[in-house]
Short mmCIF file of C-alpha atoms and ligand atoms in Angstrom, two decimals:
data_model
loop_
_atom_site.label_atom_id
_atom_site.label_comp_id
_atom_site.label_asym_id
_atom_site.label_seq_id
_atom_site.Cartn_x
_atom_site.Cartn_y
_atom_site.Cartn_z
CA UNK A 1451 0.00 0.00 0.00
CA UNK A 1452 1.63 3.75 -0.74
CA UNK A 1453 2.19 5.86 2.13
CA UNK A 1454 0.23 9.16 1.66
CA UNK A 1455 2.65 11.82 2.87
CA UNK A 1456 1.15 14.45 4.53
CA UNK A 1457 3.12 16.18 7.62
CA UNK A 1458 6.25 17.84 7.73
CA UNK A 1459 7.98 14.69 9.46
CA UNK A 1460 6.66 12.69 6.58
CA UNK A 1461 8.54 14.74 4.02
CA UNK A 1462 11.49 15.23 6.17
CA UNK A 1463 11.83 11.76 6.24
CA UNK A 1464 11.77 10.99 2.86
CA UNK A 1465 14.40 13.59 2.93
CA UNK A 1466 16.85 12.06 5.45
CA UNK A 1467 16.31 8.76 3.70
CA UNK A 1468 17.34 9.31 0.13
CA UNK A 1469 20.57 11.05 -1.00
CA UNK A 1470 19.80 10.98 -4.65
CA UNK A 1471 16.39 12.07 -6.21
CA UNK A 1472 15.35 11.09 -9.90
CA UNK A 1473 12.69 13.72 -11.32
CA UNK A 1474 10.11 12.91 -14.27
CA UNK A 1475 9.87 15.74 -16.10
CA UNK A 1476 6.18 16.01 -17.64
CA UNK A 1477 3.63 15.85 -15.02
CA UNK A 1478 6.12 16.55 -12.17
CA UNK A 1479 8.17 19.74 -12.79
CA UNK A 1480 6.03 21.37 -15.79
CA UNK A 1481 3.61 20.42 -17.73
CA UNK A 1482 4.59 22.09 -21.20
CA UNK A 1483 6.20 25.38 -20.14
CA UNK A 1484 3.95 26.38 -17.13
CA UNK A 1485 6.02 25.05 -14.00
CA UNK A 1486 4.38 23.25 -11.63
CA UNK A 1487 4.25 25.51 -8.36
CA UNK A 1488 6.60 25.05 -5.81
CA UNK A 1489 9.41 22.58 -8.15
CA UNK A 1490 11.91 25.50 -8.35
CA UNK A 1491 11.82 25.86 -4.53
CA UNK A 1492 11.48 21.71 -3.31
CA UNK A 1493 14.79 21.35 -6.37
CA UNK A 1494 16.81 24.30 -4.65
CA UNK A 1495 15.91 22.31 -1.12
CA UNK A 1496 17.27 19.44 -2.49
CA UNK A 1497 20.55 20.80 -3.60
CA UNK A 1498 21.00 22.64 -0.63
CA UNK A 1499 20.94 19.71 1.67
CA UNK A 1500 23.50 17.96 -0.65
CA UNK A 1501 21.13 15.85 -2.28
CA UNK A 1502 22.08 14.66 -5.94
CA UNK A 1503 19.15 16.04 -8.39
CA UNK A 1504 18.70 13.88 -11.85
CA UNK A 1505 16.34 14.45 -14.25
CA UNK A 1506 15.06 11.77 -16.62
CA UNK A 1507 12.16 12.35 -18.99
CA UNK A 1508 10.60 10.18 -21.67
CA UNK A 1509 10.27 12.99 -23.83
CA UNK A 1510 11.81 12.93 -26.82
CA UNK A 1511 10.98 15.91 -28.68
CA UNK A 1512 14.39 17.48 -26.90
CA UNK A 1513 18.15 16.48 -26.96
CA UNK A 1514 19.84 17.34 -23.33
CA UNK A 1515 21.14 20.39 -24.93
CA UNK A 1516 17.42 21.80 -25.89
CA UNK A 1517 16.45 20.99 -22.43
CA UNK A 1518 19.04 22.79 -20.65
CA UNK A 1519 17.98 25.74 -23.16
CA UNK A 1520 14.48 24.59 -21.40
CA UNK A 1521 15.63 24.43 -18.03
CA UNK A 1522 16.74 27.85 -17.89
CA UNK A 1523 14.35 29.62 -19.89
CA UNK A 1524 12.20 28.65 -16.65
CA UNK A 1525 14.82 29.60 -14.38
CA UNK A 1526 15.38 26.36 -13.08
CA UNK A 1527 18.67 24.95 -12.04
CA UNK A 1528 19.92 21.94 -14.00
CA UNK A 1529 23.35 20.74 -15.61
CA UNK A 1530 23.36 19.15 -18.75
CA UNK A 1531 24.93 16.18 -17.47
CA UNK A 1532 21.74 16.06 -14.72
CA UNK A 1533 19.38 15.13 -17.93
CA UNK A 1534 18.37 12.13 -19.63
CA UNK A 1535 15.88 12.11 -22.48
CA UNK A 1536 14.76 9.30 -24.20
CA UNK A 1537 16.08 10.55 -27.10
CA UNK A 1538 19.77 10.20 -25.30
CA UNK A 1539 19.28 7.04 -24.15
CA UNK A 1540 18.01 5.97 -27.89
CA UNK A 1541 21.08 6.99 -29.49
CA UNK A 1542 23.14 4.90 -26.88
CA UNK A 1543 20.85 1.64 -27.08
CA UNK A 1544 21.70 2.17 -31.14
CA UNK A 1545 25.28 2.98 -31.02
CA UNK A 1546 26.94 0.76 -28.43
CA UNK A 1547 24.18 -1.78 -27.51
CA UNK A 1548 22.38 -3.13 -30.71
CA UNK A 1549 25.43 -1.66 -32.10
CA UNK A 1550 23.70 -0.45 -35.17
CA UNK A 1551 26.68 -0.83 -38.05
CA UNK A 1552 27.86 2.89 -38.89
CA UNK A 1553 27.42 2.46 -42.71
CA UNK A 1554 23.68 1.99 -41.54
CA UNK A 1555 21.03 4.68 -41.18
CA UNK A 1556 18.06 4.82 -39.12
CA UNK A 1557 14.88 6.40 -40.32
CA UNK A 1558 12.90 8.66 -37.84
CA UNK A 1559 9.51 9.74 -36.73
CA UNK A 1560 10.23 12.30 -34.63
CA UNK A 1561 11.43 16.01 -33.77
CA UNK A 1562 14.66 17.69 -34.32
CA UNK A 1563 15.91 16.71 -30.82
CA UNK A 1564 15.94 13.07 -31.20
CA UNK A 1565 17.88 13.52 -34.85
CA UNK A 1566 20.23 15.72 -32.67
CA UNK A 1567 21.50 13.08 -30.31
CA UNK A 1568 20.93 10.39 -32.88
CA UNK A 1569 23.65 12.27 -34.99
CA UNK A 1570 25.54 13.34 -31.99
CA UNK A 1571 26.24 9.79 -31.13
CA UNK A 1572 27.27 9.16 -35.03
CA UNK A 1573 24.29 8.12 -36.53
CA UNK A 1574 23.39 8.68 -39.84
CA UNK A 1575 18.88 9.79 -39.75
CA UNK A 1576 16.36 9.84 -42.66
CA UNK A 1577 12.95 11.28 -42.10
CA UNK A 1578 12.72 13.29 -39.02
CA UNK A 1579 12.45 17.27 -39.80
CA UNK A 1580 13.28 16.55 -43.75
CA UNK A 1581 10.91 18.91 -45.59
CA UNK A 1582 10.86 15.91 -48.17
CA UNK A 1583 8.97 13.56 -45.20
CA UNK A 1584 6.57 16.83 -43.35
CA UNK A 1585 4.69 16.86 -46.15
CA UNK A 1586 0.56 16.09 -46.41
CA UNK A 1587 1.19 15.69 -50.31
CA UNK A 1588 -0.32 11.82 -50.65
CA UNK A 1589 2.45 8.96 -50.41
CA UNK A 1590 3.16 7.39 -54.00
CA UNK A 1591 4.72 4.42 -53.53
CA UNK A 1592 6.12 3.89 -57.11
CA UNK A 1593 7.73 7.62 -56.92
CA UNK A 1594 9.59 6.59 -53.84
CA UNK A 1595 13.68 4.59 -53.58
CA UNK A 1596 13.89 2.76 -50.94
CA UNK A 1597 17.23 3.41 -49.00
CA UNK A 1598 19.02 0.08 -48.67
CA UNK A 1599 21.28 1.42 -45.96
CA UNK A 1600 18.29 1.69 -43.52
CA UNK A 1601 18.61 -0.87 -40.38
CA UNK A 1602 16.15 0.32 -38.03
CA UNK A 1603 13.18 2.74 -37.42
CA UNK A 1604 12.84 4.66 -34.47
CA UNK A 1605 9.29 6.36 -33.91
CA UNK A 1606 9.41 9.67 -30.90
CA UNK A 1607 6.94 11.68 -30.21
CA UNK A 1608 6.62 14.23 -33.28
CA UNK A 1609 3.71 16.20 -33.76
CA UNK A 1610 4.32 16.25 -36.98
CA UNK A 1611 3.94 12.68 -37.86
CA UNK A 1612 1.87 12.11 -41.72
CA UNK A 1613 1.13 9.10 -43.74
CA UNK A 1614 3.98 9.76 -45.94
CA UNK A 1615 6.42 9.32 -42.27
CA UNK A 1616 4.04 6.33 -41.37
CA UNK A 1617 4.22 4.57 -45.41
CA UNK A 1618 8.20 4.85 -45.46
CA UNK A 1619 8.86 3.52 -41.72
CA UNK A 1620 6.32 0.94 -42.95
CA UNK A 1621 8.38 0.13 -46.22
CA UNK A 1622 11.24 0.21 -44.46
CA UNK A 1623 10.02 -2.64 -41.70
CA UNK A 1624 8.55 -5.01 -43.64
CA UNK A 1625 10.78 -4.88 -46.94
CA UNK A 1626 13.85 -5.91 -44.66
CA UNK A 1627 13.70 -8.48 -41.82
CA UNK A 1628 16.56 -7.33 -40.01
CA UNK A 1629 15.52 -3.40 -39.45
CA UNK A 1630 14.62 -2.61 -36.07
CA UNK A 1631 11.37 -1.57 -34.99
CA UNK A 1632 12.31 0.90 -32.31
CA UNK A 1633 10.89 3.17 -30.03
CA UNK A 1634 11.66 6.00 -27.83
CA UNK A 1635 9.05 5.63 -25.49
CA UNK A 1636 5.62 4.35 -25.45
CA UNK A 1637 3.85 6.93 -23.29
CA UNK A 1638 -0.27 7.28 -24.50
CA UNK A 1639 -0.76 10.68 -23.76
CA UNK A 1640 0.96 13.80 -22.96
CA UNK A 1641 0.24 16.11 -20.49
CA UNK A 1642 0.58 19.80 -22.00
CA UNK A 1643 0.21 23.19 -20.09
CA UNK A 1644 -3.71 22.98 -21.58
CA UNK A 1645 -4.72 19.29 -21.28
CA UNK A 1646 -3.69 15.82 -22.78
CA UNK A 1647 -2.63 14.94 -26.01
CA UNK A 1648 -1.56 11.77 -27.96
CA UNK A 1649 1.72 10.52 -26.73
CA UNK A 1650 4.69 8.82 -28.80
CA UNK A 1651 2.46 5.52 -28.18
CA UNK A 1652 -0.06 7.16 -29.95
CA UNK A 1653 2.24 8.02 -32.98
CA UNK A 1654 4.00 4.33 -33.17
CA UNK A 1655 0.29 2.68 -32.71
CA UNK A 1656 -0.30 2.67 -36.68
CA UNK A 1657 2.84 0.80 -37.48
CA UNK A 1658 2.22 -1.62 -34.32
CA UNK A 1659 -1.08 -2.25 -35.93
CA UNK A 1660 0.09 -2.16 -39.13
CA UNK A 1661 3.02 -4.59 -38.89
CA UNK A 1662 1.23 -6.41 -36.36
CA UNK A 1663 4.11 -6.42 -33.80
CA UNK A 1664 5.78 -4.28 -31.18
CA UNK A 1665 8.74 -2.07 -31.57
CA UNK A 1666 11.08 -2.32 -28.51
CA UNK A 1667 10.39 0.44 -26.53
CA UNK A 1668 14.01 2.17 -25.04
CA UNK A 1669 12.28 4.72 -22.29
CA UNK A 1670 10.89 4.35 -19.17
CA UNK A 1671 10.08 1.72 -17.46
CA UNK A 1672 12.89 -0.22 -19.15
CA UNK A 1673 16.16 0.19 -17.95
CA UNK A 1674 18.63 1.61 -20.84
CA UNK A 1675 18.24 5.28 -18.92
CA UNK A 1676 19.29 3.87 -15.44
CA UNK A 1677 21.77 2.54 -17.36
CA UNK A 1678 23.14 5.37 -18.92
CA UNK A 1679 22.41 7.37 -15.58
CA UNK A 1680 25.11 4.76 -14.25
CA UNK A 1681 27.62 5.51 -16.61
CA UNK A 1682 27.62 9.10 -15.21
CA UNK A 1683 26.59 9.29 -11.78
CA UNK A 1684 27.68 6.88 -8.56
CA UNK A 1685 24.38 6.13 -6.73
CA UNK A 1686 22.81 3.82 -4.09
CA UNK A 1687 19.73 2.37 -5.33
CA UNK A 1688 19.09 1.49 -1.56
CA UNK A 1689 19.49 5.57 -1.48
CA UNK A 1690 17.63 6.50 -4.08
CA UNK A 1691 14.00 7.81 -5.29
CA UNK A 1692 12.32 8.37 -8.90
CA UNK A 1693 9.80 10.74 -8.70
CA UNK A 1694 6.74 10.60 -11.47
CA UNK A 1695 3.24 10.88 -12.81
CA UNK A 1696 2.87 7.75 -14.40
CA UNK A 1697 2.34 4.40 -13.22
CA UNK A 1698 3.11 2.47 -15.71
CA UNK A 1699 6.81 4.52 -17.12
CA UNK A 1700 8.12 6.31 -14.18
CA UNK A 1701 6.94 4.02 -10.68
CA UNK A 1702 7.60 1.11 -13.29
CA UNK A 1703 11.28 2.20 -14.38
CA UNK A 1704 11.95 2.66 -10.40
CA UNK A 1705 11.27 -0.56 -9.16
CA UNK A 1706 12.80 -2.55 -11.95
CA UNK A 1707 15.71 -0.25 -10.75
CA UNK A 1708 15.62 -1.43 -7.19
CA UNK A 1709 14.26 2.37 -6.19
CA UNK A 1710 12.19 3.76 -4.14
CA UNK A 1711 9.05 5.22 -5.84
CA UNK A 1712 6.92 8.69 -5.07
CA UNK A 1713 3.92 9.30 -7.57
CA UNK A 1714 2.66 12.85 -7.81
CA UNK A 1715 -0.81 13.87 -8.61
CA UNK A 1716 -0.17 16.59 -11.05
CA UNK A 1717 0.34 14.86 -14.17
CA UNK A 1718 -1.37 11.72 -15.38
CA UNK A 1719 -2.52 9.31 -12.93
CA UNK A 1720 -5.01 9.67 -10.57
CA UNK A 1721 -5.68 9.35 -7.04
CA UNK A 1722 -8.01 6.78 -7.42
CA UNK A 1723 -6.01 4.39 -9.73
CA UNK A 1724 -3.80 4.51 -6.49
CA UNK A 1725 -6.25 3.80 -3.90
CA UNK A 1726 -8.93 2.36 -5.39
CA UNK A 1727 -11.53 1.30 -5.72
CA UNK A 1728 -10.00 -0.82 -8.85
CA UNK A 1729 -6.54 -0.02 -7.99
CA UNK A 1730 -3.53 -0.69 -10.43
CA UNK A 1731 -1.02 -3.32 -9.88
CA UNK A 1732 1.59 -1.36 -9.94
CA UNK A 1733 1.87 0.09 -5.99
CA UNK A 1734 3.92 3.16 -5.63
CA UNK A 1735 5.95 3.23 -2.12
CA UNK A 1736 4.96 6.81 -1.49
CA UNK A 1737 2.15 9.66 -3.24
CA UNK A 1738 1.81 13.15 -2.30
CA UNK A 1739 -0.43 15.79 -4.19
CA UNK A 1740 2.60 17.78 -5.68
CA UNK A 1741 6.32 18.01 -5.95
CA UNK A 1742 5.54 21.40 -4.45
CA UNK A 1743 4.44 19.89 -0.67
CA UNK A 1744 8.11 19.69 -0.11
CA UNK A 1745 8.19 23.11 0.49
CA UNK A 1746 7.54 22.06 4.26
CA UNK A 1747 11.30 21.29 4.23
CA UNK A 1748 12.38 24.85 3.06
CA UNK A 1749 14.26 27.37 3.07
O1 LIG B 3210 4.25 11.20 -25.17
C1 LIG B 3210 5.33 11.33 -24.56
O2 LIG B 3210 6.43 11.21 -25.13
C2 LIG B 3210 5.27 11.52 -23.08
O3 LIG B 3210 3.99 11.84 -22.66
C3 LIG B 3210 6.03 12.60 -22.45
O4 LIG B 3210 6.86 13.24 -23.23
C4 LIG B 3210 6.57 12.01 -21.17
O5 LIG B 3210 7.56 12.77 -20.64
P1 LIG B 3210 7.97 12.51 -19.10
O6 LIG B 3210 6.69 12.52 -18.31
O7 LIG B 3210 8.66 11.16 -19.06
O8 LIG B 3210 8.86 13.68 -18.79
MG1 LIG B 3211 5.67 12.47 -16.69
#
């Protein structure tokens, strides 16, 4: 059962307990650009008492770069080497552990940020921001050359995604057996500033039902970011919290990491699916309303 925090010794607590604190971005410090009240403060509390701050979102609209350029366009605190995106970790899980050959290319549905680290970490992209793919002109297959080189798809959340993006990753999946069906996250909505969306599920969903098969899905809840978090950062799991909105991606990803787990009410999931009546399976250790109830512990 999740401990409801509630009083100042619950939150102080949770403080003396864990030295390093993960943060879910979406749902937990902002939901689009509109901060959720109180994270600047509760962050600044953290660092102040020493504790190590880490930020790992699913989103992969943004390479750690544009989020820093995020991060302090709110006036928040952060280090680029404090963020992982999914759109890192898919550019590691290509380059060094399906070790994608680097006369391949991989062909992408998704924003600018995910071709940034793709190509930071070496890798050659199709699709993604090419004017030649955002088009709504209709797809004609005969007019279209398939590029040999491709060995995998990889489908993010782009809000630009069209049936010419959809036809090629298509092509591209069934024409060769090898190519990877890949996926930055699987997340079914998004939580903007102004109300839910369709997530990067959302956008893969036509080429799952398409191909009839999964893609493997590199975000949250599976481990490749805790990985890559432990190729920069020394931590304790025993030590250590993830703090999210979403049951299934961010209380998920912490306990197959061996962490503890705090669900906040301000993005996705509900009280309810928490406490029932039908609860979900999947039992956070703590919930509070808000990242911003650890103001208690302030200055
Ligand atoms: O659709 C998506 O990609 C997700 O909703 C979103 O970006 C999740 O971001 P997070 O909550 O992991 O920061
Ligand atoms: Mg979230």
């Amino acid at each position: 059962m999740a401990v409801q925090l509630s009083s100042k010794e619950d939150y102080t607590n949770l403080l003396d307990k864990y030295d390093t604190w993960l943060f879910d971005c979406d749902g937990v410090l902002w939901e689009g650009d509109r901060l959720i009240d109180g994270a600047t403060e509760v962050l600044g509390i953290l660092r102040r008492q020493k504790k190590s701050v880490l930020f790992v979102t699913n989103n992969a609209t943004k390479s750690r770069k544009n989020y820093k350029k995020k991060f302090d366009k709110l006036s928040v605190e952060a280090h680029v080497d404090e963020i992982f995106g999914s759109a890192f970790a898919a550019a590691v899980y290509i380059s060094s552990v399906i070790k994608l050959p680097k006369e391949k290319k991989v062909y992408v549905i998704g924003m600018s940020g995910l071709e940034e680290e793709l190509q930071e970490e070496g890798i050659v992209t199709l699709g993604g921001t090419d004017p030649a793919d955002n088009t709504l002109t209709p797809f004609d297959l005969k007019d279209w050359e398939r590029d040999p080189a491709v060995g995998a798809v990889l489908c993010g959340l782009d809000t630009s995604v069209n049936y010419t993006k959809l036809s090629k990753a298509f092509q591209y999946l069934i024409k060769d057996p090898n190519c990877a069906f890949l996926a930055t996250n699987e997340d079914s909505t998004y939580p903007t500033a102004d109300g839910l969306l369709p997530g990067a599920g959302a956008v893969s969903a036509p080429l799952r039902f398409a191909l009839g098969k999964d893609p493997v899905s590199i975000g949250k809840p599976a481990g490749t970011m805790l990985e890559c978090i432990k190729a920069k950062h020394d931590f304790d799991p025993a030590r250590t919290i993830m703090v999210g909105d979403r049951l299934n991606t961010d209380i998920l990803f912490g306990q197959n990491g061996g962490l503890a787990t705090l669900l906040v009410l301000t993005g996705i999931t509900k009280e309810w699916e928490v406490l029932g009546p039908n609860p979900s399976p999947i039992v956070p250790d703590y919930i509070t309303n808000s990242i911003g109830d650890l103001r208690c512990l302030g200055p």
